[in-house]
Amino acid sequence: PPGGGVDAVARMFADKMSAIFGQPVVVVNHGGAAGGIAGKQISAEAPDGYTILVNSNSMVIYSLMNPKTGLVVERDLQAVASVAPQAIIMVTSPELQVNSLSDLIALARKRPLNYGTPGSGSIPHLVIEQLLSTLPGVNMQHVPFQGAAPALTAVMANQIDIASVTLPPAAPFVTAGKVKGIAVTSTKRSAALPQVPTAAESGFPTIVATAWTGFFVPPKTPKTVVDRLEQAILQVAAMPDIKEKLTKLGFEPTSTPGAQFRSELSTEIKTWSAVLEKANLIQK
């Protein structure tokens, strides 16, 4: 839907790609089913490169959680490239007596904690589930919200102990001291919040995840067309003004070429499938 991270990135890239291709690149928003509705629609479009899907891991996870939707991402869509990953950040109220991820885990072993996320099956939700699967004796209860903003509001009001959300909406509140940044899930610290350590630095090296923005086309799109689109996407991602805008918003100003993205996507599907299965989140 309009106004989210995927929408912001899509519009930034569409503007630059219009100039590269010498013709308008128009963003059309199709919400619903965590991007699954748009995914199904694009999979049935003509494989000519004129219709491109911009979506995130949410679509992948939704399709894994809900097999009845019939969307199989690796079969029904062709990945072109990914850009602008968002780290996941775990935050608490400044009043909660913890200063690190280890402190948080220790507290959760003493008493139950609750954690809010932008919704069941979101990347921030699954990051916590992945963490919990490695920590016997840790008691945390999931509280799903309709987006990052209400989860952050709840943690600031001490209605929940922890919020797990993507970094861009949380960054201003951490900077202002309204919430306490505990850990980010990227491979390195975020330029937007360099004071917040990574989960790996905090002693949890397996907790590495980002919410990426991926570009997809219908299956059977010719390689020459996919290659041309990939080249344009990577060209835009390398532009200094785009990198600066993304960094200021809390995205990582990086890009992943098609072959690498497709490989990482395949690995990610296996990883999240296992997490969903263990957490009993797959709709039978």
PDB file of C-alpha atoms in Angstrom:
ATOM      1  CA  PRO A   1       0.000   0.000   0.000  1.00  0.00           C
ATOM      2  CA  PRO A   2       1.060   3.673  -0.306  1.00  0.00           C
ATOM      3  CA  GLY A   3       3.337   5.191   2.304  1.00  0.00           C
ATOM      4  CA  GLY A   4       5.325   2.102   3.302  1.00  0.00           C
ATOM      5  CA  GLY A   5       8.994   1.322   2.770  1.00  0.00           C
ATOM      6  CA  VAL A   6       8.435  -0.680  -0.423  1.00  0.00           C
ATOM      7  CA  ASP A   7       6.341   2.137  -1.879  1.00  0.00           C
ATOM      8  CA  ALA A   8       8.992   4.751  -1.031  1.00  0.00           C
ATOM      9  CA  VAL A   9      11.755   2.728  -2.678  1.00  0.00           C
ATOM     10  CA  ALA A  10       9.608   1.919  -5.720  1.00  0.00           C
ATOM     11  CA  ARG A  11       8.915   5.610  -6.334  1.00  0.00           C
ATOM     12  CA  MET A  12      12.553   6.603  -5.911  1.00  0.00           C
ATOM     13  CA  PHE A  13      13.633   3.985  -8.444  1.00  0.00           C
ATOM     14  CA  ALA A  14      10.754   4.599 -10.873  1.00  0.00           C
ATOM     15  CA  ASP A  15      11.715   8.254 -11.176  1.00  0.00           C
ATOM     16  CA  LYS A  16      15.315   7.424 -12.095  1.00  0.00           C
ATOM     17  CA  MET A  17      14.393   4.492 -14.338  1.00  0.00           C
ATOM     18  CA  SER A  18      12.077   6.757 -16.335  1.00  0.00           C
ATOM     19  CA  ALA A  19      15.129   8.788 -17.327  1.00  0.00           C
ATOM     20  CA  ILE A  20      17.212   5.679 -18.093  1.00  0.00           C
ATOM     21  CA  PHE A  21      14.557   4.126 -20.350  1.00  0.00           C
ATOM     22  CA  GLY A  22      13.310   7.405 -21.832  1.00  0.00           C
ATOM     23  CA  GLN A  23       9.683   6.594 -21.012  1.00  0.00           C
ATOM     24  CA  PRO A  24       7.419   6.825 -17.957  1.00  0.00           C
ATOM     25  CA  VAL A  25       7.775   4.192 -15.239  1.00  0.00           C
ATOM     26  CA  VAL A  26       4.524   4.351 -13.280  1.00  0.00           C
ATOM     27  CA  VAL A  27       4.029   3.015  -9.738  1.00  0.00           C
ATOM     28  CA  VAL A  28       0.663   1.302  -9.161  1.00  0.00           C
ATOM     29  CA  ASN A  29      -0.134   0.198  -5.608  1.00  0.00           C
ATOM     30  CA  HIS A  30      -1.820  -3.172  -5.034  1.00  0.00           C
ATOM     31  CA  GLY A  31      -2.189  -4.005  -1.345  1.00  0.00           C
ATOM     32  CA  GLY A  32      -3.459  -7.174   0.276  1.00  0.00           C
ATOM     33  CA  ALA A  33      -2.136 -10.522   1.486  1.00  0.00           C
ATOM     34  CA  ALA A  34       1.286  -9.028   2.309  1.00  0.00           C
ATOM     35  CA  GLY A  35       1.892  -8.440  -1.386  1.00  0.00           C
ATOM     36  CA  GLY A  36       0.596 -11.860  -2.381  1.00  0.00           C
ATOM     37  CA  ILE A  37      -2.266 -10.436  -4.458  1.00  0.00           C
ATOM     38  CA  ALA A  38       0.175  -8.336  -6.482  1.00  0.00           C
ATOM     39  CA  GLY A  39       2.484 -11.337  -6.811  1.00  0.00           C
ATOM     40  CA  LYS A  40      -0.249 -13.502  -8.304  1.00  0.00           C
ATOM     41  CA  GLN A  41      -1.238 -10.707 -10.663  1.00  0.00           C
ATOM     42  CA  ILE A  42       2.302 -10.170 -11.960  1.00  0.00           C
ATOM     43  CA  SER A  43       2.863 -13.897 -12.427  1.00  0.00           C
ATOM     44  CA  ALA A  44       0.078 -13.889 -15.037  1.00  0.00           C
ATOM     45  CA  GLU A  45       1.273 -10.799 -16.949  1.00  0.00           C
ATOM     46  CA  ALA A  46       2.966 -10.942 -20.344  1.00  0.00           C
ATOM     47  CA  PRO A  47       6.689 -11.788 -19.933  1.00  0.00           C
ATOM     48  CA  ASP A  48       7.867  -8.694 -21.807  1.00  0.00           C
ATOM     49  CA  GLY A  49       9.506  -6.628 -19.051  1.00  0.00           C
ATOM     50  CA  TYR A  50       6.860  -3.901 -19.098  1.00  0.00           C
ATOM     51  CA  THR A  51       5.266  -4.978 -15.818  1.00  0.00           C
ATOM     52  CA  ILE A  52       7.543  -5.247 -12.786  1.00  0.00           C
ATOM     53  CA  LEU A  53       6.714  -6.246  -9.229  1.00  0.00           C
ATOM     54  CA  VAL A  54       8.407  -4.431  -6.340  1.00  0.00           C
ATOM     55  CA  ASN A  55       7.871  -6.318  -3.101  1.00  0.00           C
ATOM     56  CA  SER A  56       9.534  -7.506   0.105  1.00  0.00           C
ATOM     57  CA  ASN A  57      10.141 -10.711   2.061  1.00  0.00           C
ATOM     58  CA  SER A  58       6.635 -10.291   3.469  1.00  0.00           C
ATOM     59  CA  MET A  59       5.226 -11.711   0.230  1.00  0.00           C
ATOM     60  CA  VAL A  60       7.564 -14.707   0.458  1.00  0.00           C
ATOM     61  CA  ILE A  61       6.661 -15.436   4.071  1.00  0.00           C
ATOM     62  CA  TYR A  62       2.925 -14.966   3.482  1.00  0.00           C
ATOM     63  CA  SER A  63       3.027 -17.478   0.635  1.00  0.00           C
ATOM     64  CA  LEU A  64       4.871 -19.967   2.863  1.00  0.00           C
ATOM     65  CA  MET A  65       2.418 -19.450   5.734  1.00  0.00           C
ATOM     66  CA  ASN A  66      -0.604 -19.745   3.451  1.00  0.00           C
ATOM     67  CA  PRO A  67       0.038 -22.439   0.812  1.00  0.00           C
ATOM     68  CA  LYS A  68      -3.626 -22.276  -0.259  1.00  0.00           C
ATOM     69  CA  THR A  69      -3.002 -18.890  -1.887  1.00  0.00           C
ATOM     70  CA  GLY A  70      -1.260 -20.818  -4.667  1.00  0.00           C
ATOM     71  CA  LEU A  71       1.677 -18.395  -4.960  1.00  0.00           C
ATOM     72  CA  VAL A  72       5.036 -20.182  -5.106  1.00  0.00           C
ATOM     73  CA  VAL A  73       7.539 -17.346  -5.425  1.00  0.00           C
ATOM     74  CA  GLU A  74      10.400 -19.259  -7.062  1.00  0.00           C
ATOM     75  CA  ARG A  75       8.024 -20.834  -9.583  1.00  0.00           C
ATOM     76  CA  ASP A  76       5.652 -17.960 -10.301  1.00  0.00           C
ATOM     77  CA  LEU A  77       8.048 -15.015 -10.319  1.00  0.00           C
ATOM     78  CA  GLN A  78      11.524 -14.337 -11.679  1.00  0.00           C
ATOM     79  CA  ALA A  79      13.777 -12.362  -9.309  1.00  0.00           C
ATOM     80  CA  VAL A  80      15.711  -9.536 -11.002  1.00  0.00           C
ATOM     81  CA  ALA A  81      17.587  -7.789  -8.171  1.00  0.00           C
ATOM     82  CA  SER A  82      17.089  -6.508  -4.633  1.00  0.00           C
ATOM     83  CA  VAL A  83      17.909  -3.146  -3.052  1.00  0.00           C
ATOM     84  CA  ALA A  84      17.546  -1.091   0.127  1.00  0.00           C
ATOM     85  CA  PRO A  85      17.446  -3.752   2.840  1.00  0.00           C
ATOM     86  CA  GLN A  86      16.044  -2.719   6.216  1.00  0.00           C
ATOM     87  CA  ALA A  87      17.520  -4.144   9.391  1.00  0.00           C
ATOM     88  CA  ILE A  88      15.174  -5.364  12.095  1.00  0.00           C
ATOM     89  CA  ILE A  89      15.639  -3.639  15.436  1.00  0.00           C
ATOM     90  CA  MET A  90      14.552  -4.762  18.890  1.00  0.00           C
ATOM     91  CA  VAL A  91      13.656  -1.873  21.180  1.00  0.00           C
ATOM     92  CA  THR A  92      12.377  -1.539  24.739  1.00  0.00           C
ATOM     93  CA  SER A  93      11.018   1.210  26.921  1.00  0.00           C
ATOM     94  CA  PRO A  94      13.828   3.233  28.562  1.00  0.00           C
ATOM     95  CA  GLU A  95      12.306   2.138  31.879  1.00  0.00           C
ATOM     96  CA  LEU A  96      12.923  -1.568  31.283  1.00  0.00           C
ATOM     97  CA  GLN A  97      16.073  -2.490  33.183  1.00  0.00           C
ATOM     98  CA  VAL A  98      18.002  -3.993  30.274  1.00  0.00           C
ATOM     99  CA  ASN A  99      20.830  -2.615  28.151  1.00  0.00           C
ATOM    100  CA  SER A 100      21.677  -5.505  25.842  1.00  0.00           C
ATOM    101  CA  LEU A 101      20.198  -8.538  24.137  1.00  0.00           C
ATOM    102  CA  SER A 102      21.841 -10.748  26.778  1.00  0.00           C
ATOM    103  CA  ASP A 103      20.145  -8.692  29.516  1.00  0.00           C
ATOM    104  CA  LEU A 104      16.826  -9.113  27.735  1.00  0.00           C
ATOM    105  CA  ILE A 105      17.223 -12.888  27.467  1.00  0.00           C
ATOM    106  CA  ALA A 106      18.236 -13.100  31.138  1.00  0.00           C
ATOM    107  CA  LEU A 107      15.130 -11.143  32.143  1.00  0.00           C
ATOM    108  CA  ALA A 108      12.901 -13.383  29.987  1.00  0.00           C
ATOM    109  CA  ARG A 109      14.232 -16.385  31.897  1.00  0.00           C
ATOM    110  CA  LYS A 110      13.137 -14.771  35.171  1.00  0.00           C
ATOM    111  CA  ARG A 111       9.679 -13.598  34.123  1.00  0.00           C
ATOM    112  CA  PRO A 112       7.457 -13.686  31.025  1.00  0.00           C
ATOM    113  CA  LEU A 113       7.930 -10.831  28.563  1.00  0.00           C
ATOM    114  CA  ASN A 114       5.725  -9.788  25.675  1.00  0.00           C
ATOM    115  CA  TYR A 115       6.910  -8.471  22.340  1.00  0.00           C
ATOM    116  CA  GLY A 116       5.044  -6.517  19.701  1.00  0.00           C
ATOM    117  CA  THR A 117       5.583  -6.758  15.935  1.00  0.00           C
ATOM    118  CA  PRO A 118       3.991  -5.317  12.775  1.00  0.00           C
ATOM    119  CA  GLY A 119       2.025  -8.541  12.414  1.00  0.00           C
ATOM    120  CA  SER A 120       2.042 -12.320  12.538  1.00  0.00           C
ATOM    121  CA  GLY A 121       4.464 -13.736   9.982  1.00  0.00           C
ATOM    122  CA  SER A 122       6.289 -10.461   9.428  1.00  0.00           C
ATOM    123  CA  ILE A 123      10.092 -10.534   9.300  1.00  0.00           C
ATOM    124  CA  PRO A 124      10.307  -8.819  12.732  1.00  0.00           C
ATOM    125  CA  HIS A 125       8.037 -11.545  14.151  1.00  0.00           C
ATOM    126  CA  LEU A 126      10.024 -14.401  12.645  1.00  0.00           C
ATOM    127  CA  VAL A 127      13.329 -12.936  13.836  1.00  0.00           C
ATOM    128  CA  ILE A 128      12.115 -13.257  17.436  1.00  0.00           C
ATOM    129  CA  GLU A 129      10.731 -16.747  16.780  1.00  0.00           C
ATOM    130  CA  GLN A 130      14.090 -17.751  15.308  1.00  0.00           C
ATOM    131  CA  LEU A 131      15.831 -16.382  18.404  1.00  0.00           C
ATOM    132  CA  LEU A 132      13.442 -18.185  20.755  1.00  0.00           C
ATOM    133  CA  SER A 133      13.975 -21.492  18.947  1.00  0.00           C
ATOM    134  CA  THR A 134      17.604 -21.412  20.111  1.00  0.00           C
ATOM    135  CA  LEU A 135      16.866 -20.426  23.720  1.00  0.00           C
ATOM    136  CA  PRO A 136      15.157 -23.021  25.941  1.00  0.00           C
ATOM    137  CA  GLY A 137      13.582 -21.601  29.063  1.00  0.00           C
ATOM    138  CA  VAL A 138      12.954 -18.150  27.593  1.00  0.00           C
ATOM    139  CA  ASN A 139       9.347 -17.013  27.924  1.00  0.00           C
ATOM    140  CA  MET A 140       8.150 -14.384  25.408  1.00  0.00           C
ATOM    141  CA  GLN A 141       4.570 -13.865  24.228  1.00  0.00           C
ATOM    142  CA  HIS A 142       3.835 -12.437  20.785  1.00  0.00           C
ATOM    143  CA  VAL A 143       1.496  -9.436  20.472  1.00  0.00           C
ATOM    144  CA  PRO A 144       0.782  -8.673  16.786  1.00  0.00           C
ATOM    145  CA  PHE A 145      -0.050  -5.095  15.750  1.00  0.00           C
ATOM    146  CA  GLN A 146      -1.271  -3.564  12.486  1.00  0.00           C
ATOM    147  CA  GLY A 147       2.095  -2.066  11.580  1.00  0.00           C
ATOM    148  CA  ALA A 148       5.302  -0.814  13.182  1.00  0.00           C
ATOM    149  CA  ALA A 149       3.877   2.503  14.438  1.00  0.00           C
ATOM    150  CA  PRO A 150       1.332   1.016  16.876  1.00  0.00           C
ATOM    151  CA  ALA A 151       3.919  -1.497  18.146  1.00  0.00           C
ATOM    152  CA  LEU A 152       6.345   1.356  18.863  1.00  0.00           C
ATOM    153  CA  THR A 153       3.586   3.390  20.516  1.00  0.00           C
ATOM    154  CA  ALA A 154       2.754   0.452  22.773  1.00  0.00           C
ATOM    155  CA  VAL A 155       6.349  -0.043  23.911  1.00  0.00           C
ATOM    156  CA  MET A 156       6.707   3.698  24.627  1.00  0.00           C
ATOM    157  CA  ALA A 157       3.541   3.504  26.742  1.00  0.00           C
ATOM    158  CA  ASN A 158       4.896   0.446  28.630  1.00  0.00           C
ATOM    159  CA  GLN A 159       1.994  -1.654  27.354  1.00  0.00           C
ATOM    160  CA  ILE A 160       4.483  -4.213  26.006  1.00  0.00           C
ATOM    161  CA  ASP A 161       8.073  -4.967  26.969  1.00  0.00           C
ATOM    162  CA  ILE A 162       9.684  -5.171  23.526  1.00  0.00           C
ATOM    163  CA  ALA A 163       8.968  -4.095  19.967  1.00  0.00           C
ATOM    164  CA  SER A 164      10.573  -5.835  17.013  1.00  0.00           C
ATOM    165  CA  VAL A 165      10.186  -3.689  13.885  1.00  0.00           C
ATOM    166  CA  THR A 166      12.068  -2.582  10.782  1.00  0.00           C
ATOM    167  CA  LEU A 167      14.641   0.080  11.524  1.00  0.00           C
ATOM    168  CA  PRO A 168      13.402   3.134   9.527  1.00  0.00           C
ATOM    169  CA  PRO A 169      10.230   3.789  11.588  1.00  0.00           C
ATOM    170  CA  ALA A 170      12.076   3.134  14.879  1.00  0.00           C
ATOM    171  CA  ALA A 171      15.197   5.226  14.224  1.00  0.00           C
ATOM    172  CA  PRO A 172      13.730   8.659  15.156  1.00  0.00           C
ATOM    173  CA  PHE A 173      12.395   7.317  18.471  1.00  0.00           C
ATOM    174  CA  VAL A 174      15.727   5.709  19.378  1.00  0.00           C
ATOM    175  CA  THR A 175      17.575   8.928  18.519  1.00  0.00           C
ATOM    176  CA  ALA A 176      15.123  10.946  20.641  1.00  0.00           C
ATOM    177  CA  GLY A 177      15.536   8.555  23.590  1.00  0.00           C
ATOM    178  CA  LYS A 178      11.873   7.548  23.585  1.00  0.00           C
ATOM    179  CA  VAL A 179      12.807   3.879  23.129  1.00  0.00           C
ATOM    180  CA  LYS A 180      16.020   2.001  23.833  1.00  0.00           C
ATOM    181  CA  GLY A 181      17.717   0.254  20.906  1.00  0.00           C
ATOM    182  CA  ILE A 182      18.829  -3.220  22.008  1.00  0.00           C
ATOM    183  CA  ALA A 183      20.091  -4.887  18.820  1.00  0.00           C
ATOM    184  CA  VAL A 184      19.840  -4.778  15.039  1.00  0.00           C
ATOM    185  CA  THR A 185      19.809  -7.883  12.845  1.00  0.00           C
ATOM    186  CA  SER A 186      22.005  -6.633   9.984  1.00  0.00           C
ATOM    187  CA  THR A 187      25.541  -7.914   9.423  1.00  0.00           C
ATOM    188  CA  LYS A 188      26.944  -4.560  10.537  1.00  0.00           C
ATOM    189  CA  ARG A 189      25.683  -1.617  12.549  1.00  0.00           C
ATOM    190  CA  SER A 190      23.290   0.788  10.863  1.00  0.00           C
ATOM    191  CA  ALA A 191      24.635   4.174   9.783  1.00  0.00           C
ATOM    192  CA  ALA A 192      21.368   5.659  11.067  1.00  0.00           C
ATOM    193  CA  LEU A 193      21.913   4.191  14.580  1.00  0.00           C
ATOM    194  CA  PRO A 194      25.625   3.383  14.942  1.00  0.00           C
ATOM    195  CA  GLN A 195      25.316   3.131  18.730  1.00  0.00           C
ATOM    196  CA  VAL A 196      23.067   0.041  18.543  1.00  0.00           C
ATOM    197  CA  PRO A 197      25.041  -3.242  18.331  1.00  0.00           C
ATOM    198  CA  THR A 198      24.189  -6.104  15.991  1.00  0.00           C
ATOM    199  CA  ALA A 199      22.685  -9.318  17.322  1.00  0.00           C
ATOM    200  CA  ALA A 200      25.887 -11.081  16.213  1.00  0.00           C
ATOM    201  CA  GLU A 201      28.005  -8.672  18.296  1.00  0.00           C
ATOM    202  CA  SER A 202      25.653  -9.390  21.198  1.00  0.00           C
ATOM    203  CA  GLY A 203      26.472 -13.100  21.099  1.00  0.00           C
ATOM    204  CA  PHE A 204      23.782 -14.348  18.701  1.00  0.00           C
ATOM    205  CA  PRO A 205      25.567 -14.856  15.358  1.00  0.00           C
ATOM    206  CA  THR A 206      22.702 -16.782  13.717  1.00  0.00           C
ATOM    207  CA  ILE A 207      20.255 -13.863  14.061  1.00  0.00           C
ATOM    208  CA  VAL A 208      20.934 -12.075  10.790  1.00  0.00           C
ATOM    209  CA  ALA A 209      17.956 -10.893   8.746  1.00  0.00           C
ATOM    210  CA  THR A 210      16.799  -7.919   6.720  1.00  0.00           C
ATOM    211  CA  ALA A 211      13.588  -6.883   5.030  1.00  0.00           C
ATOM    212  CA  TRP A 212      14.726  -6.347   1.437  1.00  0.00           C
ATOM    213  CA  THR A 213      13.000  -4.646  -1.482  1.00  0.00           C
ATOM    214  CA  GLY A 214      12.988  -7.030  -4.446  1.00  0.00           C
ATOM    215  CA  PHE A 215      12.206  -6.524  -8.137  1.00  0.00           C
ATOM    216  CA  PHE A 216      10.440  -9.388  -9.935  1.00  0.00           C
ATOM    217  CA  VAL A 217       9.052 -10.076 -13.410  1.00  0.00           C
ATOM    218  CA  PRO A 218       6.749 -12.811 -14.753  1.00  0.00           C
ATOM    219  CA  PRO A 219       8.264 -16.248 -15.398  1.00  0.00           C
ATOM    220  CA  LYS A 220       9.624 -16.899 -18.907  1.00  0.00           C
ATOM    221  CA  THR A 221      10.692 -13.264 -19.318  1.00  0.00           C
ATOM    222  CA  PRO A 222      13.626 -13.390 -21.786  1.00  0.00           C
ATOM    223  CA  LYS A 223      17.104 -13.188 -20.264  1.00  0.00           C
ATOM    224  CA  THR A 224      17.983 -10.143 -22.376  1.00  0.00           C
ATOM    225  CA  VAL A 225      15.026  -8.261 -20.873  1.00  0.00           C
ATOM    226  CA  VAL A 226      15.835  -9.384 -17.310  1.00  0.00           C
ATOM    227  CA  ASP A 227      19.477  -8.371 -17.783  1.00  0.00           C
ATOM    228  CA  ARG A 228      18.484  -4.902 -19.035  1.00  0.00           C
ATOM    229  CA  LEU A 229      16.173  -4.327 -16.092  1.00  0.00           C
ATOM    230  CA  GLU A 230      18.799  -5.587 -13.649  1.00  0.00           C
ATOM    231  CA  GLN A 231      21.372  -3.222 -15.148  1.00  0.00           C
ATOM    232  CA  ALA A 232      19.010  -0.245 -14.739  1.00  0.00           C
ATOM    233  CA  ILE A 233      18.088  -1.164 -11.142  1.00  0.00           C
ATOM    234  CA  LEU A 234      21.732  -1.536 -10.112  1.00  0.00           C
ATOM    235  CA  GLN A 235      22.586   1.713 -11.911  1.00  0.00           C
ATOM    236  CA  VAL A 236      19.967   3.591  -9.884  1.00  0.00           C
ATOM    237  CA  ALA A 237      21.062   1.906  -6.645  1.00  0.00           C
ATOM    238  CA  ALA A 238      24.615   3.172  -7.199  1.00  0.00           C
ATOM    239  CA  MET A 239      23.579   6.829  -7.664  1.00  0.00           C
ATOM    240  CA  PRO A 240      24.950   9.027  -4.834  1.00  0.00           C
ATOM    241  CA  ASP A 241      21.673  10.925  -4.293  1.00  0.00           C
ATOM    242  CA  ILE A 242      19.708   7.672  -4.044  1.00  0.00           C
ATOM    243  CA  LYS A 243      22.218   6.204  -1.584  1.00  0.00           C
ATOM    244  CA  GLU A 244      22.014   9.377   0.507  1.00  0.00           C
ATOM    245  CA  LYS A 245      18.189   9.358   0.567  1.00  0.00           C
ATOM    246  CA  LEU A 246      18.071   5.684   1.533  1.00  0.00           C
ATOM    247  CA  THR A 247      20.624   6.135   4.326  1.00  0.00           C
ATOM    248  CA  LYS A 248      18.723   9.090   5.805  1.00  0.00           C
ATOM    249  CA  LEU A 249      15.538   7.032   5.858  1.00  0.00           C
ATOM    250  CA  GLY A 250      17.278   4.168   7.694  1.00  0.00           C
ATOM    251  CA  PHE A 251      17.653   1.766   4.756  1.00  0.00           C
ATOM    252  CA  GLU A 252      20.992   0.194   3.910  1.00  0.00           C
ATOM    253  CA  PRO A 253      22.097   1.758   0.592  1.00  0.00           C
ATOM    254  CA  THR A 254      23.163  -1.538  -0.948  1.00  0.00           C
ATOM    255  CA  SER A 255      21.996  -3.711  -3.843  1.00  0.00           C
ATOM    256  CA  THR A 256      22.165  -7.394  -4.742  1.00  0.00           C
ATOM    257  CA  PRO A 257      22.503  -8.519  -8.392  1.00  0.00           C
ATOM    258  CA  GLY A 258      20.082 -11.044  -9.829  1.00  0.00           C
ATOM    259  CA  ALA A 259      22.115 -14.260  -9.586  1.00  0.00           C
ATOM    260  CA  GLN A 260      23.086 -13.578  -5.981  1.00  0.00           C
ATOM    261  CA  PHE A 261      19.547 -12.462  -5.082  1.00  0.00           C
ATOM    262  CA  ARG A 262      18.053 -15.645  -6.544  1.00  0.00           C
ATOM    263  CA  SER A 263      20.509 -17.780  -4.575  1.00  0.00           C
ATOM    264  CA  GLU A 264      19.855 -15.889  -1.345  1.00  0.00           C
ATOM    265  CA  LEU A 265      16.098 -16.065  -1.947  1.00  0.00           C
ATOM    266  CA  SER A 266      16.253 -19.840  -2.268  1.00  0.00           C
ATOM    267  CA  THR A 267      18.211 -20.106   0.995  1.00  0.00           C
ATOM    268  CA  GLU A 268      15.862 -17.696   2.744  1.00  0.00           C
ATOM    269  CA  ILE A 269      12.807 -19.717   1.731  1.00  0.00           C
ATOM    270  CA  LYS A 270      14.334 -22.806   3.359  1.00  0.00           C
ATOM    271  CA  THR A 271      15.258 -20.855   6.507  1.00  0.00           C
ATOM    272  CA  TRP A 272      11.848 -19.231   7.025  1.00  0.00           C
ATOM    273  CA  SER A 273      10.007 -22.448   6.161  1.00  0.00           C
ATOM    274  CA  ALA A 274      11.818 -24.158   9.029  1.00  0.00           C
ATOM    275  CA  VAL A 275      11.096 -21.258  11.423  1.00  0.00           C
ATOM    276  CA  LEU A 276       7.400 -21.208  10.446  1.00  0.00           C
ATOM    277  CA  GLU A 277       7.118 -24.978  10.849  1.00  0.00           C
ATOM    278  CA  LYS A 278       8.738 -24.934  14.278  1.00  0.00           C
ATOM    279  CA  ALA A 279       6.541 -22.028  15.416  1.00  0.00           C
ATOM    280  CA  ASN A 280       3.435 -23.813  14.064  1.00  0.00           C
ATOM    281  CA  LEU A 281       2.525 -20.838  11.863  1.00  0.00           C
ATOM    282  CA  ILE A 282       1.820 -22.663   8.579  1.00  0.00           C
ATOM    283  CA  GLN A 283      -1.882 -22.763   7.725  1.00  0.00           C
ATOM    284  CA  LYS A 284      -2.743 -26.384   6.932  1.00  0.00           C
TER     285      LYS A 284
END
